[in-house]
Amino acid sequence: MTGPVVVASDLDRTLIYSEGALALDMPDALAPRLLCVEVYERRPLSYVTEAAAGLLEELARAAVFVPTTTRTREQYGRIRLPGPPAPYAICANGGHLLVDGVSDPDWHGRVREALSAGCAPLAEVREHLVRSADPAWLLKERVAEDLFAYLVVDRALLPEAWVKDLAGWAAERGWTVSLQGRKVYAVPGPLTKSAAVTEVARRTGASEVLAAGDSLLDADLLMAADRGWRPGHGELAETGWSVAHVDGLAERGVAAGEEILRAMLRAAAR
């Protein structure tokens, strides 16, 4: 007997989209109907198309669907995806493996051990982020789950050279920098989505792993999968990132999320 197919997908700007990221490049009369999947402070925040909602429900029946996100557990908890609750979910870029909605303490302990030995401490990186940022474009600074740090910035004023300099400084200390929308993430190298998905595959006895993502923090996930997809927007598309088993789609915005789900469902059904 063969094991199930595991489908691990990033959420923001891969499957779900804020109003600013929808990219509805079409006449209003042709725009797809949207379903809100996240409310924050009593306001709708993230959407999928109605067609994507149906595909998500089908995918949950055909495979082990694993939401795989850099969001904290609290931020992930705001999302209400169509279909049954996911038996596994990955939050904080792999720092937490949720099993039926509860963080697995053994997994989190293993992550902590890897971080203590493999990179510079969070306090050092956070201090550098805040000290080097310009108040003219820095809106907020945050620490996520005591695992990594990020800044919320005014993207129009953010100097491209600053991001490049930060990436070089962080790489020397074993950290990765990713620019996603209005957020600049600094994440320790040992903290990866791929490691957590590999653990899910082991526990489920998966026969195949499918993956999707749009940012630099998804690259390791896509590399570790048997087959993957990236949308026509985001860091990976903008830098021309590609590997043989990952399909780069032309679709952008919420239409890309819908096409990714169709492709995953076809692959899972085979």
mmCIF file of C-alpha atoms in Angstrom:
data_model
loop_
_atom_site.group_PDB
_atom_site.id
_atom_site.type_symbol
_atom_site.label_atom_id
_atom_site.label_comp_id
_atom_site.label_asym_id
_atom_site.label_seq_id
_atom_site.Cartn_x
_atom_site.Cartn_y
_atom_site.Cartn_z
ATOM 1 C CA MET A 1 0.000 0.000 0.000
ATOM 2 C CA THR A 2 1.198 3.541 -0.734
ATOM 3 C CA GLY A 3 0.856 6.446 1.661
ATOM 4 C CA PRO A 4 -1.135 9.643 1.137
ATOM 5 C CA VAL A 5 -0.079 12.684 -0.848
ATOM 6 C CA VAL A 6 0.919 15.592 1.397
ATOM 7 C CA VAL A 7 0.138 19.049 0.005
ATOM 8 C CA ALA A 8 2.057 21.814 1.810
ATOM 9 C CA SER A 9 1.240 25.343 0.715
ATOM 10 C CA ASP A 10 2.185 28.811 1.834
ATOM 11 C CA LEU A 11 -0.868 30.968 2.520
ATOM 12 C CA ASP A 12 -0.408 34.720 2.088
ATOM 13 C CA ARG A 13 0.017 35.741 -1.549
ATOM 14 C CA THR A 14 0.014 32.067 -2.573
ATOM 15 C CA LEU A 15 -3.457 30.796 -1.663
ATOM 16 C CA ILE A 16 -5.043 33.728 0.195
ATOM 17 C CA TYR A 17 -4.870 37.411 -0.739
ATOM 18 C CA SER A 18 -5.411 40.753 0.930
ATOM 19 C CA GLU A 19 -7.322 43.419 -0.946
ATOM 20 C CA GLY A 20 -4.105 45.056 -2.112
ATOM 21 C CA ALA A 21 -2.692 41.792 -3.466
ATOM 22 C CA LEU A 22 -5.729 40.552 -5.417
ATOM 23 C CA ALA A 23 -4.417 41.912 -8.756
ATOM 24 C CA LEU A 24 -7.804 41.828 -10.487
ATOM 25 C CA ASP A 25 -6.530 42.926 -13.893
ATOM 26 C CA MET A 26 -9.883 42.711 -15.676
ATOM 27 C CA PRO A 27 -13.107 44.665 -16.110
ATOM 28 C CA ASP A 28 -15.220 44.758 -12.958
ATOM 29 C CA ALA A 29 -17.985 42.780 -14.640
ATOM 30 C CA LEU A 30 -15.572 39.881 -15.236
ATOM 31 C CA ALA A 31 -13.962 39.854 -11.781
ATOM 32 C CA PRO A 32 -14.403 36.584 -9.866
ATOM 33 C CA ARG A 33 -16.653 36.340 -6.844
ATOM 34 C CA LEU A 34 -14.600 36.375 -3.646
ATOM 35 C CA LEU A 35 -14.946 34.605 -0.315
ATOM 36 C CA CYS A 36 -13.502 36.230 2.812
ATOM 37 C CA VAL A 37 -11.355 33.763 4.782
ATOM 38 C CA GLU A 38 -9.899 36.116 7.400
ATOM 39 C CA VAL A 39 -11.327 38.893 9.562
ATOM 40 C CA TYR A 40 -9.067 41.110 11.666
ATOM 41 C CA GLU A 41 -10.341 43.752 14.065
ATOM 42 C CA ARG A 42 -13.853 43.245 12.665
ATOM 43 C CA ARG A 43 -12.752 43.977 9.091
ATOM 44 C CA PRO A 44 -12.366 41.519 6.192
ATOM 45 C CA LEU A 45 -8.692 41.018 5.440
ATOM 46 C CA SER A 46 -7.969 38.000 3.204
ATOM 47 C CA TYR A 47 -9.820 36.346 0.343
ATOM 48 C CA VAL A 48 -9.952 33.427 -2.059
ATOM 49 C CA THR A 49 -12.134 33.139 -5.130
ATOM 50 C CA GLU A 50 -15.288 31.059 -4.793
ATOM 51 C CA ALA A 51 -13.794 28.639 -7.301
ATOM 52 C CA ALA A 52 -10.660 28.326 -5.148
ATOM 53 C CA ALA A 53 -12.838 27.631 -2.109
ATOM 54 C CA GLY A 54 -14.382 24.642 -3.882
ATOM 55 C CA LEU A 55 -10.958 23.411 -4.981
ATOM 56 C CA LEU A 56 -9.670 23.618 -1.403
ATOM 57 C CA GLU A 57 -12.494 21.384 -0.215
ATOM 58 C CA GLU A 58 -11.723 18.859 -2.956
ATOM 59 C CA LEU A 59 -8.028 18.943 -2.148
ATOM 60 C CA ALA A 60 -8.684 18.227 1.531
ATOM 61 C CA ARG A 61 -10.500 15.050 0.475
ATOM 62 C CA ALA A 62 -7.825 13.961 -2.016
ATOM 63 C CA ALA A 63 -4.687 14.608 0.077
ATOM 64 C CA VAL A 64 -3.320 15.625 3.474
ATOM 65 C CA PHE A 65 -3.508 19.410 3.146
ATOM 66 C CA VAL A 66 -0.961 21.222 5.339
ATOM 67 C CA PRO A 67 -1.163 25.043 5.574
ATOM 68 C CA THR A 68 2.490 26.131 5.814
ATOM 69 C CA THR A 69 3.027 29.722 6.861
ATOM 70 C CA THR A 70 5.408 32.244 8.398
ATOM 71 C CA ARG A 71 2.455 33.565 10.406
ATOM 72 C CA THR A 72 2.428 33.144 14.160
ATOM 73 C CA ARG A 73 -0.071 30.727 15.661
ATOM 74 C CA GLU A 74 -2.303 33.634 16.657
ATOM 75 C CA GLN A 75 -2.251 35.099 13.142
ATOM 76 C CA TYR A 76 -2.912 31.683 11.601
ATOM 77 C CA GLY A 77 -5.849 31.204 13.969
ATOM 78 C CA ARG A 78 -7.719 34.071 12.285
ATOM 79 C CA ILE A 79 -7.917 32.187 8.984
ATOM 80 C CA ARG A 80 -10.991 30.093 8.190
ATOM 81 C CA LEU A 81 -10.268 28.062 5.076
ATOM 82 C CA PRO A 82 -13.069 26.145 3.364
ATOM 83 C CA GLY A 83 -13.249 22.433 4.069
ATOM 84 C CA PRO A 84 -12.488 20.426 7.208
ATOM 85 C CA PRO A 85 -9.838 21.599 9.720
ATOM 86 C CA ALA A 86 -6.339 20.664 8.599
ATOM 87 C CA PRO A 87 -4.944 17.771 10.691
ATOM 88 C CA TYR A 88 -1.494 19.374 10.461
ATOM 89 C CA ALA A 89 -0.436 22.993 10.062
ATOM 90 C CA ILE A 90 2.974 24.652 10.148
ATOM 91 C CA CYS A 91 3.357 28.116 11.693
ATOM 92 C CA ALA A 92 6.236 30.505 12.404
ATOM 93 C CA ASN A 93 8.136 29.264 9.338
ATOM 94 C CA GLY A 94 8.443 25.779 10.817
ATOM 95 C CA GLY A 95 8.839 26.750 14.458
ATOM 96 C CA HIS A 96 5.499 25.220 15.408
ATOM 97 C CA LEU A 97 3.953 22.031 14.050
ATOM 98 C CA LEU A 98 0.258 22.020 14.900
ATOM 99 C CA VAL A 99 -1.413 18.639 15.269
ATOM 100 C CA ASP A 100 -5.202 19.033 15.358
ATOM 101 C CA GLY A 101 -4.634 22.688 16.201
ATOM 102 C CA VAL A 102 -2.160 22.153 19.078
ATOM 103 C CA SER A 103 1.588 22.807 18.887
ATOM 104 C CA ASP A 104 3.643 19.621 19.196
ATOM 105 C CA PRO A 105 6.065 20.248 22.120
ATOM 106 C CA ASP A 106 8.606 17.672 20.961
ATOM 107 C CA TRP A 107 8.911 19.307 17.556
ATOM 108 C CA HIS A 108 9.199 22.788 19.058
ATOM 109 C CA GLY A 109 11.917 21.550 21.401
ATOM 110 C CA ARG A 110 13.905 20.176 18.488
ATOM 111 C CA VAL A 111 13.605 23.519 16.694
ATOM 112 C CA ARG A 112 14.882 25.378 19.741
ATOM 113 C CA GLU A 113 17.905 23.097 19.967
ATOM 114 C CA ALA A 114 18.745 23.662 16.304
ATOM 115 C CA LEU A 115 18.504 27.442 16.697
ATOM 116 C CA SER A 116 20.710 27.555 19.761
ATOM 117 C CA ALA A 117 23.522 25.866 17.859
ATOM 118 C CA GLY A 118 23.166 27.063 14.278
ATOM 119 C CA CYS A 119 23.001 30.872 14.084
ATOM 120 C CA ALA A 120 23.379 34.229 15.831
ATOM 121 C CA PRO A 121 20.896 34.930 18.642
ATOM 122 C CA LEU A 122 17.610 36.677 17.970
ATOM 123 C CA ALA A 123 18.473 39.603 20.247
ATOM 124 C CA GLU A 124 21.530 40.501 18.162
ATOM 125 C CA VAL A 125 19.593 40.450 14.889
ATOM 126 C CA ARG A 126 16.649 42.370 16.286
ATOM 127 C CA GLU A 127 18.922 45.073 17.667
ATOM 128 C CA HIS A 128 20.605 45.482 14.283
ATOM 129 C CA LEU A 129 17.241 45.651 12.489
ATOM 130 C CA VAL A 130 15.935 48.431 14.679
ATOM 131 C CA ARG A 131 19.225 50.364 14.812
ATOM 132 C CA SER A 132 19.753 50.324 11.042
ATOM 133 C CA ALA A 133 16.164 51.105 10.064
ATOM 134 C CA ASP A 134 15.178 54.683 9.213
ATOM 135 C CA PRO A 135 12.158 56.075 11.123
ATOM 136 C CA ALA A 136 11.106 57.713 7.855
ATOM 137 C CA TRP A 137 9.964 54.326 6.512
ATOM 138 C CA LEU A 138 9.806 52.081 9.586
ATOM 139 C CA LEU A 139 6.208 51.669 10.759
ATOM 140 C CA LYS A 140 6.480 48.788 13.267
ATOM 141 C CA GLU A 141 8.965 46.204 14.513
ATOM 142 C CA ARG A 142 7.911 42.852 15.879
ATOM 143 C CA VAL A 143 9.273 39.570 17.243
ATOM 144 C CA ALA A 144 7.292 36.476 16.233
ATOM 145 C CA GLU A 145 6.938 33.594 18.693
ATOM 146 C CA ASP A 146 10.364 34.499 20.124
ATOM 147 C CA LEU A 147 11.813 32.858 16.987
ATOM 148 C CA PHE A 148 12.390 35.583 14.388
ATOM 149 C CA ALA A 149 11.921 39.308 13.795
ATOM 150 C CA TYR A 150 10.241 41.437 11.169
ATOM 151 C CA LEU A 151 9.625 45.064 10.294
ATOM 152 C CA VAL A 152 6.514 46.646 8.814
ATOM 153 C CA VAL A 153 7.671 49.353 6.412
ATOM 154 C CA ASP A 154 6.469 52.006 4.008
ATOM 155 C CA ARG A 155 7.406 50.133 0.851
ATOM 156 C CA ALA A 156 7.485 53.246 -1.328
ATOM 157 C CA LEU A 157 10.212 54.790 0.865
ATOM 158 C CA LEU A 158 12.185 51.622 1.625
ATOM 159 C CA PRO A 159 15.664 51.801 0.003
ATOM 160 C CA GLU A 160 16.483 48.711 -2.045
ATOM 161 C CA ALA A 161 20.132 49.017 -1.040
ATOM 162 C CA TRP A 162 19.206 48.746 2.651
ATOM 163 C CA VAL A 163 17.501 45.403 2.077
ATOM 164 C CA LYS A 164 20.524 44.083 0.152
ATOM 165 C CA ASP A 165 22.938 45.252 2.859
ATOM 166 C CA LEU A 166 20.758 43.660 5.538
ATOM 167 C CA ALA A 167 20.635 40.368 3.632
ATOM 168 C CA GLY A 168 24.434 40.280 3.434
ATOM 169 C CA TRP A 169 24.861 41.128 7.113
ATOM 170 C CA ALA A 170 22.298 38.489 8.122
ATOM 171 C CA ALA A 171 23.780 35.767 5.902
ATOM 172 C CA GLU A 172 27.120 36.107 7.703
ATOM 173 C CA ARG A 173 25.280 35.264 10.918
ATOM 174 C CA GLY A 174 23.231 32.362 9.590
ATOM 175 C CA TRP A 175 20.002 34.283 8.990
ATOM 176 C CA THR A 176 17.814 34.843 5.901
ATOM 177 C CA VAL A 177 16.116 38.093 4.874
ATOM 178 C CA SER A 178 12.873 38.153 2.894
ATOM 179 C CA LEU A 179 10.843 41.135 1.654
ATOM 180 C CA GLN A 180 7.139 40.313 1.364
ATOM 181 C CA GLY A 181 4.723 43.154 0.688
ATOM 182 C CA ARG A 182 5.196 45.669 3.515
ATOM 183 C CA LYS A 183 7.174 43.283 5.735
ATOM 184 C CA VAL A 184 10.902 42.661 5.979
ATOM 185 C CA TYR A 185 11.540 39.303 7.660
ATOM 186 C CA ALA A 186 14.764 38.189 9.332
ATOM 187 C CA VAL A 187 14.583 34.437 9.944
ATOM 188 C CA PRO A 188 17.292 32.105 11.317
ATOM 189 C CA GLY A 189 18.624 29.658 8.747
ATOM 190 C CA PRO A 190 17.755 26.495 10.727
ATOM 191 C CA LEU A 191 14.102 27.623 10.978
ATOM 192 C CA THR A 192 12.597 26.182 7.785
ATOM 193 C CA LYS A 193 9.251 25.107 6.422
ATOM 194 C CA SER A 194 10.866 22.155 4.671
ATOM 195 C CA ALA A 195 12.031 20.559 7.930
ATOM 196 C CA ALA A 196 8.529 20.681 9.388
ATOM 197 C CA VAL A 197 6.935 19.340 6.202
ATOM 198 C CA THR A 198 9.466 16.500 6.148
ATOM 199 C CA GLU A 199 8.316 15.617 9.658
ATOM 200 C CA VAL A 200 4.659 15.594 8.531
ATOM 201 C CA ALA A 201 5.593 13.349 5.599
ATOM 202 C CA ARG A 202 7.337 10.970 7.991
ATOM 203 C CA ARG A 203 4.385 10.818 10.366
ATOM 204 C CA THR A 204 1.834 10.243 7.613
ATOM 205 C CA GLY A 205 3.955 7.862 5.551
ATOM 206 C CA ALA A 206 3.479 10.149 2.561
ATOM 207 C CA SER A 207 4.091 8.774 -0.912
ATOM 208 C CA GLU A 208 4.596 12.249 -2.402
ATOM 209 C CA VAL A 209 4.910 15.851 -1.262
ATOM 210 C CA LEU A 210 3.489 18.728 -3.314
ATOM 211 C CA ALA A 211 4.257 22.338 -2.397
ATOM 212 C CA ALA A 212 3.564 25.946 -3.379
ATOM 213 C CA GLY A 213 4.963 29.317 -2.341
ATOM 214 C CA ASP A 214 5.928 32.766 -3.585
ATOM 215 C CA SER A 215 8.744 34.071 -1.369
ATOM 216 C CA LEU A 216 12.370 33.412 -0.554
ATOM 217 C CA LEU A 217 11.217 31.746 2.677
ATOM 218 C CA ASP A 218 9.348 29.192 0.524
ATOM 219 C CA ALA A 219 12.358 28.227 -1.586
ATOM 220 C CA ASP A 220 13.526 25.455 0.756
ATOM 221 C CA LEU A 221 9.975 24.061 0.880
ATOM 222 C CA LEU A 222 9.757 23.952 -2.912
ATOM 223 C CA MET A 223 13.210 22.417 -3.216
ATOM 224 C CA ALA A 224 12.312 19.618 -0.789
ATOM 225 C CA ALA A 225 9.001 18.747 -2.490
ATOM 226 C CA ASP A 226 8.549 16.164 -5.232
ATOM 227 C CA ARG A 227 6.725 18.786 -7.267
ATOM 228 C CA GLY A 228 5.977 22.453 -6.713
ATOM 229 C CA TRP A 229 4.385 25.627 -8.059
ATOM 230 C CA ARG A 230 5.068 29.328 -7.661
ATOM 231 C CA PRO A 231 2.835 32.203 -8.817
ATOM 232 C CA GLY A 232 3.818 34.856 -11.324
ATOM 233 C CA HIS A 233 4.375 37.402 -8.534
ATOM 234 C CA GLY A 234 6.495 37.539 -5.386
ATOM 235 C CA GLU A 235 10.202 37.324 -4.595
ATOM 236 C CA LEU A 236 10.805 34.052 -6.424
ATOM 237 C CA ALA A 237 9.170 35.253 -9.648
ATOM 238 C CA GLU A 238 10.854 38.662 -9.482
ATOM 239 C CA THR A 239 14.308 37.098 -9.172
ATOM 240 C CA GLY A 240 13.630 34.437 -11.827
ATOM 241 C CA TRP A 241 14.123 31.629 -9.294
ATOM 242 C CA SER A 242 13.490 28.220 -10.849
ATOM 243 C CA VAL A 243 14.246 24.528 -10.493
ATOM 244 C CA ALA A 244 13.219 21.684 -12.768
ATOM 245 C CA HIS A 245 10.415 20.254 -10.632
ATOM 246 C CA VAL A 246 8.793 23.624 -9.785
ATOM 247 C CA ASP A 247 6.395 25.171 -12.293
ATOM 248 C CA GLY A 248 6.442 28.962 -12.527
ATOM 249 C CA LEU A 249 2.935 30.144 -13.379
ATOM 250 C CA ALA A 250 2.089 33.171 -15.469
ATOM 251 C CA GLU A 251 -0.966 34.013 -13.368
ATOM 252 C CA ARG A 252 -0.640 36.720 -10.725
ATOM 253 C CA GLY A 253 -2.715 37.614 -7.690
ATOM 254 C CA VAL A 254 -5.785 35.702 -6.647
ATOM 255 C CA ALA A 255 -6.000 34.032 -10.077
ATOM 256 C CA ALA A 256 -2.633 32.390 -9.351
ATOM 257 C CA GLY A 257 -3.981 30.948 -6.116
ATOM 258 C CA GLU A 258 -6.842 29.373 -8.028
ATOM 259 C CA GLU A 259 -4.525 27.904 -10.676
ATOM 260 C CA ILE A 260 -2.143 26.514 -8.039
ATOM 261 C CA LEU A 261 -5.030 24.653 -6.414
ATOM 262 C CA ARG A 262 -6.143 23.221 -9.769
ATOM 263 C CA ALA A 263 -2.623 21.986 -10.497
ATOM 264 C CA MET A 264 -2.241 20.472 -7.026
ATOM 265 C CA LEU A 265 -5.583 18.728 -7.270
ATOM 266 C CA ARG A 266 -4.684 17.220 -10.654
ATOM 267 C CA ALA A 267 -1.353 15.999 -9.301
ATOM 268 C CA ALA A 268 -2.903 14.589 -6.109
ATOM 269 C CA ALA A 269 -5.594 12.784 -8.094
ATOM 270 C CA ARG A 270 -2.941 11.011 -10.184
#
